[in-house]
CSV table of C-alpha atoms and ligand atoms in Angstrom, one decimal:
chain,number,residue,atom,x,y,z
A,1,MET,CA,161.3,166.5,-14.1
A,2,HIS,CA,162.5,165.5,-17.5
A,3,GLN,CA,163.5,161.9,-17.1
A,4,GLY,CA,164.4,160.5,-20.5
A,5,ARG,CA,164.3,164.0,-22.1
A,6,THR,CA,167.4,164.7,-24.2
A,7,THR,CA,169.9,167.0,-22.5
A,8,LEU,CA,172.2,169.3,-24.5
A,9,SER,CA,175.2,167.2,-23.8
A,10,LYS,CA,173.4,164.0,-25.0
A,11,PHE,CA,172.1,165.8,-28.1
A,12,LEU,CA,175.6,167.0,-29.0
A,13,ILE,CA,177.2,163.6,-28.5
A,14,GLN,CA,174.5,162.2,-30.9
A,15,GLN,CA,175.0,164.9,-33.5
A,16,LEU,CA,178.8,165.3,-33.2
A,17,LYS,CA,180.5,162.0,-33.1
A,18,GLY,CA,183.1,160.3,-35.3
A,19,SER,CA,186.0,162.7,-35.4
A,20,PRO,CA,188.3,164.5,-32.9
A,21,GLU,CA,187.1,167.8,-34.3
A,22,GLN,CA,183.5,167.0,-33.8
A,23,ASN,CA,184.1,165.7,-30.3
A,24,ASP,CA,185.9,168.9,-29.5
A,25,LEU,CA,183.1,171.0,-31.0
A,26,ALA,CA,180.6,169.3,-28.7
A,27,ALA,CA,182.8,170.0,-25.7
A,28,LEU,CA,183.1,173.6,-26.7
A,29,LEU,CA,179.3,174.0,-27.0
A,30,VAL,CA,179.0,172.5,-23.6
A,31,ASP,CA,181.5,175.0,-22.3
A,32,ILE,CA,179.4,177.8,-23.9
A,33,ALA,CA,176.3,176.4,-22.2
A,34,ALA,CA,178.0,176.6,-18.8
A,35,CYS,CA,178.9,180.2,-19.5
A,36,VAL,CA,175.3,181.0,-20.5
A,37,LYS,CA,174.1,179.5,-17.2
A,38,ALA,CA,176.4,181.9,-15.3
A,39,ILE,CA,175.1,184.9,-17.3
A,40,ALA,CA,171.5,183.8,-16.9
A,41,ALA,CA,172.1,183.7,-13.1
A,42,MET,CA,173.5,187.3,-13.2
A,43,THR,CA,170.8,188.6,-15.4
A,44,ALA,CA,168.0,187.0,-13.3
A,45,LYS,CA,169.2,188.9,-10.2
A,46,GLY,CA,168.1,192.2,-11.9
A,47,ALA,CA,168.8,195.3,-9.8
A,48,LEU,CA,169.5,193.1,-6.8
A,49,GLY,CA,172.7,191.8,-8.5
A,50,ALA,CA,174.5,195.1,-8.8
A,51,THR,CA,174.6,194.3,-12.5
A,52,HIS,CA,172.3,197.1,-13.6
A,53,GLY,CA,173.4,200.5,-14.8
A,54,GLU,CA,176.3,201.8,-16.8
A,55,ILE,CA,180.0,202.0,-16.2
A,56,ASP,CA,182.2,204.9,-17.2
A,57,SER,CA,183.6,203.3,-20.4
A,58,THR,CA,182.7,202.8,-24.0
A,59,ASN,CA,183.4,199.8,-26.2
A,60,VAL,CA,185.0,199.8,-29.7
A,61,GLN,CA,181.5,200.5,-31.1
A,62,GLY,CA,181.5,203.8,-29.1
A,63,GLU,CA,178.6,202.5,-27.0
A,64,THR,CA,178.5,203.1,-23.3
A,65,GLN,CA,178.9,199.8,-21.6
A,66,LYS,CA,176.5,198.3,-19.1
A,67,LYS,CA,177.9,196.5,-16.2
A,68,LEU,CA,176.3,193.3,-17.5
A,69,ASP,CA,178.0,193.8,-20.9
A,70,VAL,CA,181.4,193.7,-19.1
A,71,LEU,CA,180.5,190.9,-16.8
A,72,SER,CA,179.2,188.8,-19.6
A,73,ASN,CA,182.2,189.5,-21.7
A,74,VAL,CA,184.6,188.4,-18.9
A,75,ALA,CA,182.5,185.2,-18.4
A,76,PHE,CA,182.9,184.3,-22.1
A,77,ILE,CA,186.6,185.2,-22.1
A,78,ASN,CA,187.3,183.1,-19.0
A,79,THR,CA,185.3,180.2,-20.5
A,80,PHE,CA,187.3,180.1,-23.7
A,81,SER,CA,190.6,180.8,-22.0
A,82,MET,CA,190.2,177.9,-19.6
A,83,GLY,CA,188.5,175.5,-22.0
A,84,GLY,CA,191.6,174.6,-24.0
A,85,LEU,CA,189.6,174.3,-27.2
A,86,VAL,CA,189.9,177.8,-28.7
A,87,SER,CA,193.0,179.5,-30.0
A,88,GLY,CA,191.4,182.9,-30.5
A,89,ILE,CA,188.3,184.9,-29.6
A,90,ALA,CA,186.7,188.1,-31.0
A,91,SER,CA,184.2,189.9,-29.0
A,92,GLU,CA,181.9,192.9,-29.7
A,93,GLU,CA,183.3,194.4,-26.5
A,94,ASN,CA,187.0,194.1,-27.4
A,95,ASP,CA,188.8,196.3,-29.9
A,96,GLU,CA,191.1,193.5,-31.1
A,97,PRO,CA,190.8,189.7,-31.1
A,98,LEU,CA,192.5,187.9,-28.2
A,99,ASP,CA,194.9,185.0,-28.9
A,100,ILE,CA,194.6,182.1,-26.5
A,101,ASP,CA,197.5,179.7,-26.4
A,102,PRO,CA,196.2,176.3,-25.1
A,103,GLY,CA,199.9,175.4,-25.1
A,104,ASP,CA,199.4,172.0,-26.7
A,105,GLY,CA,198.1,173.2,-30.0
A,106,SER,CA,194.6,171.8,-29.2
A,107,GLY,CA,192.9,175.1,-29.9
A,108,ARG,CA,191.3,174.1,-33.2
A,109,PHE,CA,188.5,176.7,-33.1
A,110,LEU,CA,188.0,180.5,-33.2
A,111,ALA,CA,185.1,181.9,-31.1
A,112,LEU,CA,183.3,185.1,-32.0
A,113,PHE,CA,180.6,186.5,-29.9
A,114,ASP,CA,178.3,189.3,-28.7
A,115,PRO,CA,178.3,188.6,-25.0
A,116,LEU,CA,175.2,190.6,-24.3
A,117,ASP,CA,173.0,191.6,-27.2
A,118,GLY,CA,170.2,194.1,-26.5
A,119,SER,CA,171.8,195.5,-23.5
A,120,SER,CA,169.8,198.7,-23.7
A,121,ASN,CA,167.0,196.5,-22.4
A,122,ILE,CA,168.7,195.3,-19.3
A,123,ASP,CA,167.6,198.1,-16.9
A,124,VAL,CA,164.0,197.9,-18.2
A,125,ASN,CA,163.9,194.1,-17.6
A,126,VAL,CA,163.3,193.2,-21.3
A,127,SER,CA,164.8,190.0,-22.8
A,128,VAL,CA,168.5,190.2,-23.8
A,129,GLY,CA,170.8,187.5,-25.2
A,130,SER,CA,174.2,186.3,-26.1
A,131,ILE,CA,175.2,185.4,-29.7
A,132,PHE,CA,178.1,183.1,-30.6
A,133,SER,CA,179.8,181.8,-33.8
A,134,VAL,CA,182.5,179.0,-34.1
A,135,LEU,CA,185.0,178.9,-36.9
A,136,ARG,CA,187.8,176.4,-37.6
A,137,VAL,CA,191.4,177.6,-37.4
A,138,PRO,CA,192.5,177.7,-41.1
A,139,GLU,CA,194.6,174.9,-42.5
A,140,GLY,CA,198.3,175.6,-41.7
A,141,GLY,CA,197.5,177.1,-38.3
A,142,ARG,CA,197.1,180.6,-36.9
A,143,THR,CA,198.5,183.5,-38.8
A,144,GLY,CA,196.6,186.5,-37.3
A,145,LEU,CA,193.6,188.7,-37.8
A,146,ARG,CA,192.7,187.3,-41.2
A,147,ASP,CA,192.1,183.9,-39.6
A,148,TYR,CA,188.8,185.3,-38.3
A,149,LEU,CA,187.6,186.9,-41.6
A,150,GLN,CA,185.9,183.8,-42.9
A,151,PRO,CA,182.5,183.9,-44.7
A,152,GLY,CA,179.5,182.9,-42.7
A,153,ARG,CA,179.0,179.7,-44.7
A,154,SER,CA,182.3,178.5,-43.1
A,155,GLN,CA,180.8,178.4,-39.6
A,156,LEU,CA,181.0,175.1,-37.8
A,157,ALA,CA,178.4,176.1,-35.2
A,158,ALA,CA,176.4,179.2,-34.2
A,159,GLY,CA,173.6,180.1,-31.9
A,160,TYR,CA,172.3,182.3,-29.2
A,161,ALA,CA,171.1,182.3,-25.6
A,162,ILE,CA,168.0,184.3,-24.8
A,163,TYR,CA,167.6,185.4,-21.1
A,164,GLY,CA,163.8,185.7,-21.1
A,165,PRO,CA,161.0,184.4,-18.9
A,166,ALA,CA,162.8,181.1,-19.6
A,167,THR,CA,166.5,180.9,-20.5
A,168,MET,CA,167.0,179.1,-23.8
A,169,MET,CA,169.8,178.2,-26.1
A,170,VAL,CA,169.2,177.8,-29.8
A,171,LEU,CA,172.0,176.5,-31.9
A,172,THR,CA,173.0,174.7,-35.1
A,173,VAL,CA,176.0,172.6,-36.1
A,174,GLY,CA,174.8,172.5,-39.7
A,175,LYS,CA,172.2,169.8,-39.1
A,176,GLY,CA,169.1,171.9,-38.5
A,177,THR,CA,168.3,174.4,-35.7
A,178,HIS,CA,167.4,173.2,-32.3
A,179,GLY,CA,166.2,174.8,-29.0
A,180,PHE,CA,167.0,173.9,-25.4
A,181,THR,CA,165.3,175.2,-22.3
A,182,LEU,CA,167.2,175.6,-19.0
A,183,ASP,CA,165.8,173.6,-16.2
A,184,ARG,CA,167.0,175.8,-13.4
A,185,GLU,CA,166.3,173.3,-10.6
A,186,VAL,CA,168.6,170.8,-12.2
A,187,GLY,CA,170.9,173.1,-14.2
A,188,ASN,CA,170.5,171.2,-17.4
A,189,PHE,CA,169.5,172.4,-20.9
A,190,ILE,CA,166.7,170.2,-22.1
A,191,LEU,CA,165.9,169.7,-25.8
A,192,THR,CA,162.4,171.3,-26.0
A,193,HIS,CA,162.3,172.6,-29.6
A,194,PRO,CA,163.9,170.0,-32.0
A,195,ASP,CA,164.2,170.9,-35.7
A,196,MET,CA,162.9,174.5,-35.5
A,197,THR,CA,161.4,175.7,-38.8
A,198,VAL,CA,160.7,179.3,-39.9
A,199,PRO,CA,157.4,179.4,-41.8
A,200,ALA,CA,158.0,180.5,-45.4
A,201,ALA,CA,155.2,183.1,-45.3
A,202,THR,CA,154.4,185.6,-42.6
A,203,SER,CA,152.3,188.7,-41.8
A,204,GLU,CA,154.7,190.1,-39.2
A,205,PHE,CA,157.7,192.4,-39.7
A,206,ALA,CA,160.2,193.9,-37.3
A,207,ILE,CA,161.9,197.2,-38.0
A,208,ASN,CA,162.7,200.4,-36.1
A,209,ALA,CA,160.2,202.6,-37.9
A,210,SER,CA,161.7,205.8,-36.4
A,211,ASN,CA,164.4,205.5,-39.1
A,212,GLU,CA,161.9,205.4,-42.0
A,213,ARG,CA,162.9,208.7,-43.6
A,214,PHE,CA,166.5,207.4,-43.8
A,215,TRP,CA,165.7,204.0,-45.5
A,216,GLU,CA,166.5,203.2,-49.1
A,217,PRO,CA,163.4,203.2,-51.4
A,218,PRO,CA,163.0,199.4,-51.6
A,219,VAL,CA,162.7,199.1,-47.9
A,220,GLN,CA,160.3,202.0,-47.8
A,221,ARG,CA,158.3,200.3,-50.5
A,222,TYR,CA,158.2,197.0,-48.6
A,223,VAL,CA,157.2,198.5,-45.3
A,224,ASN,CA,154.6,200.9,-46.9
A,225,GLU,CA,153.0,197.9,-48.6
A,226,CYS,CA,152.8,196.0,-45.3
A,227,LYS,CA,151.2,199.0,-43.6
A,228,ALA,CA,148.7,199.4,-46.4
A,229,GLY,CA,147.5,195.9,-45.7
A,230,ARG,CA,144.6,194.1,-47.3
A,231,ASN,CA,143.5,197.0,-49.6
A,232,ASP,CA,146.9,197.1,-51.3
A,233,VAL,CA,149.3,194.8,-53.2
A,234,ARG,CA,149.8,192.5,-50.3
A,235,GLY,CA,146.1,191.7,-49.9
A,236,ARG,CA,146.4,191.1,-46.2
A,237,ASP,CA,147.1,193.1,-43.0
A,238,PHE,CA,150.4,192.9,-41.3
A,239,ASN,CA,151.6,193.3,-37.7
A,240,MET,CA,154.8,195.1,-36.6
A,241,ARG,CA,157.1,194.3,-33.6
A,242,TRP,CA,160.3,196.0,-32.4
A,243,ILE,CA,162.0,194.8,-29.2
A,244,ALA,CA,165.4,196.4,-29.9
A,245,SER,CA,166.9,193.0,-29.0
A,246,MET,CA,167.9,191.0,-32.1
A,247,VAL,CA,168.0,187.8,-30.1
A,248,ALA,CA,164.4,188.2,-29.1
A,249,GLU,CA,163.3,189.2,-32.6
A,250,VAL,CA,165.1,186.2,-34.1
A,251,HIS,CA,163.6,183.8,-31.5
A,252,ARG,CA,160.1,185.0,-32.3
A,253,ILE,CA,160.7,184.5,-36.0
A,254,LEU,CA,162.0,181.0,-35.4
A,255,MET,CA,158.9,180.3,-33.3
A,256,ARG,CA,156.2,181.8,-35.5
A,257,GLY,CA,157.7,183.3,-38.6
A,258,GLY,CA,158.4,186.9,-39.5
A,259,VAL,CA,161.0,189.1,-41.1
A,260,PHE,CA,163.6,191.2,-39.2
A,261,LEU,CA,165.0,194.3,-40.9
A,262,TYR,CA,167.9,196.5,-39.8
A,263,PRO,CA,168.6,198.0,-43.2
A,264,ARG,CA,171.2,200.4,-44.3
A,265,ASP,CA,170.0,203.9,-43.6
A,266,MET,CA,171.3,207.3,-44.4
A,267,LYS,CA,171.2,208.5,-40.8
A,268,ASP,CA,175.0,208.0,-41.0
A,269,PRO,CA,175.8,207.6,-44.7
A,270,GLY,CA,179.3,206.3,-43.8
A,271,MET,CA,177.7,203.3,-41.9
A,272,PRO,CA,176.5,200.4,-44.1
A,273,GLY,CA,174.3,199.2,-41.3
A,274,ARG,CA,174.0,198.9,-37.6
A,275,LEU,CA,174.5,195.2,-36.9
A,276,ARG,CA,177.9,193.5,-37.0
A,277,LEU,CA,178.6,190.8,-39.6
A,278,MET,CA,180.9,188.5,-37.8
A,279,TYR,CA,179.1,188.0,-34.4
A,280,GLU,CA,175.5,189.0,-35.1
A,281,ALA,CA,174.6,188.7,-38.8
A,282,CYS,CA,176.6,185.5,-39.6
A,283,PRO,CA,175.5,183.4,-36.6
A,284,MET,CA,171.9,184.5,-36.8
A,285,GLY,CA,171.9,184.0,-40.6
A,286,PHE,CA,173.3,180.4,-40.0
A,287,VAL,CA,170.6,179.7,-37.4
A,288,ILE,CA,167.8,181.1,-39.6
A,289,GLU,CA,168.9,179.3,-42.8
A,290,GLN,CA,169.3,176.0,-41.0
A,291,ALA,CA,165.6,176.5,-40.0
A,292,GLY,CA,164.6,177.1,-43.7
A,293,GLY,CA,164.6,180.9,-43.6
A,294,LEU,CA,166.9,183.3,-45.4
A,295,GLY,CA,169.4,186.0,-44.4
A,296,SER,CA,170.3,188.8,-46.7
A,297,THR,CA,171.7,192.4,-46.9
A,298,GLY,CA,168.9,193.0,-49.4
A,299,ARG,CA,171.4,192.6,-52.2
A,300,ALA,CA,173.5,189.6,-51.1
A,301,ARG,CA,173.2,186.5,-48.9
A,302,LEU,CA,174.7,187.2,-45.5
A,303,LEU,CA,176.6,183.9,-45.4
A,304,ASP,CA,178.3,184.5,-48.7
A,305,LEU,CA,179.8,187.9,-47.8
A,306,ASP,CA,183.6,188.1,-47.7
A,307,PRO,CA,184.4,189.8,-44.4
A,308,GLU,CA,186.8,192.8,-44.4
A,309,ALA,CA,187.0,193.6,-40.7
A,310,ILE,CA,186.2,192.1,-37.4
A,311,HIS,CA,183.6,194.8,-36.4
A,312,GLN,CA,182.3,195.3,-39.9
A,313,ARG,CA,178.6,196.4,-40.0
A,314,VAL,CA,176.1,195.2,-42.6
A,315,PRO,CA,172.4,195.7,-43.4
A,316,VAL,CA,170.4,192.7,-42.1
A,317,ILE,CA,167.2,191.3,-43.5
A,318,LEU,CA,166.4,187.8,-42.3
A,319,GLY,CA,163.5,185.5,-41.6
A,320,SER,CA,160.6,184.0,-43.6
A,321,ARG,CA,162.0,183.1,-47.0
A,322,GLU,CA,159.2,184.5,-49.1
A,323,GLU,CA,159.4,187.9,-47.5
A,324,VAL,CA,163.2,188.1,-47.6
A,325,GLU,CA,163.1,187.1,-51.3
A,326,ARG,CA,160.5,189.8,-52.0
A,327,ILE,CA,162.6,192.5,-50.3
A,328,GLU,CA,165.7,191.3,-52.3
A,329,ARG,CA,163.5,191.6,-55.5
A,330,TYR,CA,162.6,195.2,-54.5
A,331,HIS,CA,166.3,196.1,-54.1
A,332,HIS,CA,167.1,194.5,-57.5
A,333,GLU,CA,164.2,196.5,-59.2
A,334,TYR,CA,165.4,199.7,-57.5
A,335,ASP,CA,169.0,199.2,-58.5
A,336,ASN,CA,168.2,198.5,-62.1
A,337,GLY,CA,165.5,201.2,-62.3
A,338,THR,CA,162.5,199.0,-63.0
A,339,ASP,CA,160.6,200.0,-59.8
A,340,GLN,CA,159.3,203.3,-61.2
A,341,GLN,CA,155.7,202.1,-61.3
A,342,TYR,CA,155.8,201.3,-57.6
A,343,THR,CA,157.9,204.0,-56.0
A,344,SER,CA,156.4,207.4,-55.2
A,345,PRO,CA,157.7,210.1,-57.7
A,346,LEU,CA,158.9,211.8,-54.5
A,347,PHE,CA,161.8,209.5,-54.4
A,348,HIS,CA,162.9,210.3,-57.9
A,349,GLU,CA,162.5,214.1,-57.6
A,350,ARG,CA,163.3,215.3,-54.2
A,351,SER,CA,164.3,212.1,-52.6
A,352,LEU,CA,167.0,211.9,-49.9
A,353,PHE,CA,168.5,209.4,-52.3
A,354,ALA,CA,168.4,211.5,-55.5
A,355,SER,CA,171.7,210.7,-57.2
B,1,LIG,P1,172.4,197.1,-27.9
B,1,LIG,O1,173.1,195.8,-27.6
B,1,LIG,O2,173.4,198.2,-28.0
B,1,LIG,O3,171.2,197.3,-27.1
B,1,LIG,O4,172.0,196.9,-29.5
B,1,LIG,C1,171.1,195.9,-29.8
B,1,LIG,C2,171.1,195.8,-31.3
B,1,LIG,O5,172.4,195.5,-31.8
B,1,LIG,C3,170.2,194.6,-31.7
B,1,LIG,O6,170.1,193.6,-30.8
B,1,LIG,C4,168.8,195.3,-31.9
B,1,LIG,O7,168.0,194.7,-32.9
B,1,LIG,C5,169.3,196.7,-32.4
B,1,LIG,O8,170.6,197.0,-31.9
B,1,LIG,C6,168.3,197.8,-31.9
B,1,LIG,O9,168.8,199.0,-32.5
B,1,LIG,P2,167.9,200.4,-32.2
B,1,LIG,O10,168.2,200.7,-30.8
B,1,LIG,O11,168.5,201.4,-33.2
B,1,LIG,O12,166.5,200.1,-32.4
């Protein structure tokens, strides 16, 4: 038992007191935790829960939806609709944001979320997660879609749930990043990882290497140097991971360092990246930066981007600060043409990227 251990509710009361907005934010995060517990219960049933498999529909991303994608999305929508604290929600699974009228004007927040991230892993029993971001309704009240298009630095809170061997919630309200483990017997989230910190240095990177031929040269340069290991410029060997579940990658990075890359690639030149800015990159960037790491596109800080669309995609490079800064430097040197000495002549003669 965890007598005396801090529960999520007690933690939020301690971190968020002193204003009606902060009190409401604490209440909203408790509502999100209740939704996470419901999704954790569905996920834990596996194939026994009739939650595996696909349904005959695709989401706005053009992705075939898993049953658990839809069930998780409904769980979040119901939570926010009944909580009376939110006036609008934007979900990866919904084409358009949904306006929620609490009726008494109390909906001071906007909630953006990926209800089930990594859903290609559900049927093979690998960790999946939920990602959430909380914004303030702009001064002057709701006007429409543009209310949601706030830069990541405006977030009031962000975090994720990871449905792994243990169910955990990791979140920030702008005062550090903190991890809570679900005590299933009691049904409480217990503060088990206060003040999580991303080590500044690392020897572990995460990227889908099957896309290598489509990456821009600075990413190829970085990954090739990691693979070359101790006999090359990095002077040490690196390890690689790829779980295809951003939540699991980010959690590992928070626990032991590392760098996660889903860069822009030329597989689909029209697509600036795979991951979505508003409900994946921004919340994860906030969580990582509050733990001392850095989140970037390779050319700009994620939290400083001015959003243009709800489902906008961006390149994502985040994790240990020293590695992200190195990758940004490689992008800068490539863009201003000073990386000649490092980049294989191939890229300047017959490269996919030849201008
Ligand atoms: P799904 O939710 O469609 O499985 O996508 C997960 C994800 O958005 C992110 O969590 C992973 O890091 C990334 O996609 C995996 O992409 P690849 O399947 O291209 O490796």
